[in-house]
């Protein structure tokens, strides 16, 4: 299952549609906090998250997951693609960092990378 976290409903819906069109199951959350409180936390193979959200940011979510020992692959999407943030999330193991509106093929490449290297199946 692929988890999508974004405070913008239109982005959640469009991204979920893309994920489902690829044959994957998807769950969406409006906030990182909602995801962290959900049963999906231990069942997701990949997280697609916005960088900037009210409350916990995508970067803070990545830190929280890593602090728990959770190695779930993360793909970041952002309307503000700052190089400093890109370097930070990649240093912590992010699979992708895509500017909104992102190209569907770029997202597919990131998902293939996240799910194709064997870490997704072994991280749970």
CSV table of C-alpha atoms in Angstrom, one decimal:
chain,number,residue,atom,x,y,z
A,1,UNK,CA,0.0,0.0,0.0
A,2,UNK,CA,1.1,3.5,-0.8
A,3,UNK,CA,0.3,6.3,1.6
A,4,UNK,CA,-0.3,9.9,0.4
A,5,UNK,CA,-0.1,12.8,2.8
A,6,UNK,CA,-1.0,16.3,1.7
A,7,UNK,CA,-3.1,19.0,3.2
A,8,UNK,CA,-4.4,19.9,-0.4
A,9,UNK,CA,-7.3,17.6,-1.2
A,10,UNK,CA,-6.9,18.1,-5.0
A,11,UNK,CA,-3.3,16.9,-4.8
A,12,UNK,CA,-4.4,13.9,-2.6
A,13,UNK,CA,-7.1,12.9,-5.1
A,14,UNK,CA,-4.9,13.3,-8.2
A,15,UNK,CA,-2.0,11.4,-6.7
A,16,UNK,CA,-4.3,8.6,-5.4
A,17,UNK,CA,-5.8,8.3,-8.9
A,18,UNK,CA,-2.3,8.0,-10.4
A,19,UNK,CA,-1.3,5.4,-7.8
A,20,UNK,CA,-4.5,3.3,-8.3
A,21,UNK,CA,-4.1,3.5,-12.1
A,22,UNK,CA,-0.7,1.7,-11.6
A,23,UNK,CA,-2.5,-1.1,-9.8
A,24,UNK,CA,-1.4,-0.2,-6.2
A,25,UNK,CA,-3.7,0.3,-3.3
A,26,UNK,CA,-3.5,3.8,-1.7
A,27,UNK,CA,-4.6,5.6,1.5
A,28,UNK,CA,-4.7,9.3,1.9
A,29,UNK,CA,-4.3,11.6,4.9
A,30,UNK,CA,-4.7,15.3,5.3
A,31,UNK,CA,-1.9,15.5,7.8
A,32,UNK,CA,1.2,13.7,9.0
A,33,UNK,CA,-0.3,13.5,12.5
A,34,UNK,CA,-3.4,11.6,11.1
A,35,UNK,CA,-1.1,9.2,9.4
A,36,UNK,CA,1.0,8.6,12.6
A,37,UNK,CA,-2.2,7.8,14.5
A,38,UNK,CA,-3.5,5.4,11.9
A,39,UNK,CA,-3.3,1.7,11.5
A,40,UNK,CA,-1.6,2.3,8.1
A,41,UNK,CA,1.6,3.3,9.9
A,42,UNK,CA,3.0,-0.2,10.0
A,43,UNK,CA,1.4,-1.3,6.7
A,44,UNK,CA,2.6,1.1,4.1
A,45,UNK,CA,5.3,0.3,1.5
A,46,UNK,CA,5.9,3.9,0.5
A,47,UNK,CA,4.9,7.3,1.7
A,48,UNK,CA,4.3,10.3,-0.7
A,49,UNK,CA,4.2,13.4,1.4
A,50,UNK,CA,4.0,17.1,1.0
A,51,UNK,CA,7.0,19.0,2.5
A,52,UNK,CA,5.0,22.0,3.9
A,53,UNK,CA,1.8,21.3,5.8
A,54,UNK,CA,0.1,22.8,8.8
A,55,UNK,CA,1.3,21.1,11.9
A,56,UNK,CA,4.0,18.5,11.3
A,57,UNK,CA,5.9,19.0,8.0
A,58,UNK,CA,6.9,16.2,5.7
A,59,UNK,CA,10.5,16.7,6.9
A,60,UNK,CA,9.4,16.3,10.5
A,61,UNK,CA,7.5,13.2,9.6
A,62,UNK,CA,10.6,11.7,8.0
A,63,UNK,CA,12.5,12.5,11.2
A,64,UNK,CA,9.8,11.0,13.4
A,65,UNK,CA,9.7,7.8,11.3
A,66,UNK,CA,13.5,7.4,11.3
A,67,UNK,CA,13.6,8.0,15.1
A,68,UNK,CA,11.3,5.0,15.5
A,69,UNK,CA,13.5,2.9,13.3
A,70,UNK,CA,10.9,3.0,10.4
A,71,UNK,CA,12.8,2.8,7.1
A,72,UNK,CA,9.7,3.2,4.9
A,73,UNK,CA,10.7,4.9,1.6
A,74,UNK,CA,9.5,8.5,1.3
A,75,UNK,CA,8.9,10.6,-1.8
A,76,UNK,CA,8.5,14.3,-1.2
A,77,UNK,CA,6.3,16.6,-3.2
A,78,UNK,CA,6.5,20.4,-2.8
A,79,UNK,CA,5.3,23.7,-4.3
A,80,UNK,CA,8.5,25.2,-3.0
A,81,UNK,CA,11.4,23.1,-4.2
A,82,UNK,CA,14.2,24.5,-2.1
A,83,UNK,CA,17.6,22.9,-2.6
A,84,UNK,CA,18.4,23.0,1.1
A,85,UNK,CA,15.3,20.9,1.9
A,86,UNK,CA,16.1,18.5,-1.0
A,87,UNK,CA,19.6,17.9,0.3
A,88,UNK,CA,18.2,17.4,3.9
A,89,UNK,CA,15.6,14.8,2.9
A,90,UNK,CA,17.9,13.0,0.6
A,91,UNK,CA,20.6,12.8,3.3
A,92,UNK,CA,17.9,11.1,5.5
A,93,UNK,CA,17.1,8.6,2.7
A,94,UNK,CA,14.3,10.1,0.7
A,95,UNK,CA,13.7,8.4,-2.6
A,96,UNK,CA,12.4,11.4,-4.5
A,97,UNK,CA,11.8,15.2,-4.3
A,98,UNK,CA,9.4,16.4,-6.9
A,99,UNK,CA,8.1,19.9,-7.5
A,100,UNK,CA,4.4,20.5,-7.9
A,101,UNK,CA,2.8,20.0,-10.3
A,102,UNK,CA,4.9,16.9,-10.7
A,103,UNK,CA,5.2,14.8,-13.8
A,104,UNK,CA,3.4,11.5,-13.6
A,105,UNK,CA,6.3,9.7,-15.1
A,106,UNK,CA,8.7,11.1,-12.5
A,107,UNK,CA,6.4,9.9,-9.7
A,108,UNK,CA,6.2,6.5,-11.3
A,109,UNK,CA,10.0,6.3,-11.5
A,110,UNK,CA,10.2,7.2,-7.8
A,111,UNK,CA,7.6,4.6,-6.9
A,112,UNK,CA,9.5,2.0,-8.9
A,113,UNK,CA,12.7,2.9,-7.1
A,114,UNK,CA,11.0,2.8,-3.7
A,115,UNK,CA,9.3,-0.6,-4.2
A,116,UNK,CA,11.8,-2.2,-6.5
A,117,UNK,CA,14.9,-2.3,-4.3
A,118,UNK,CA,13.6,-4.9,-1.9
A,119,UNK,CA,13.5,-2.6,1.1
A,120,UNK,CA,9.8,-2.0,1.1
A,121,UNK,CA,9.0,-5.7,1.6
A,122,UNK,CA,11.6,-6.2,4.3
A,123,UNK,CA,10.9,-3.0,6.3
A,124,UNK,CA,7.7,-4.5,7.9
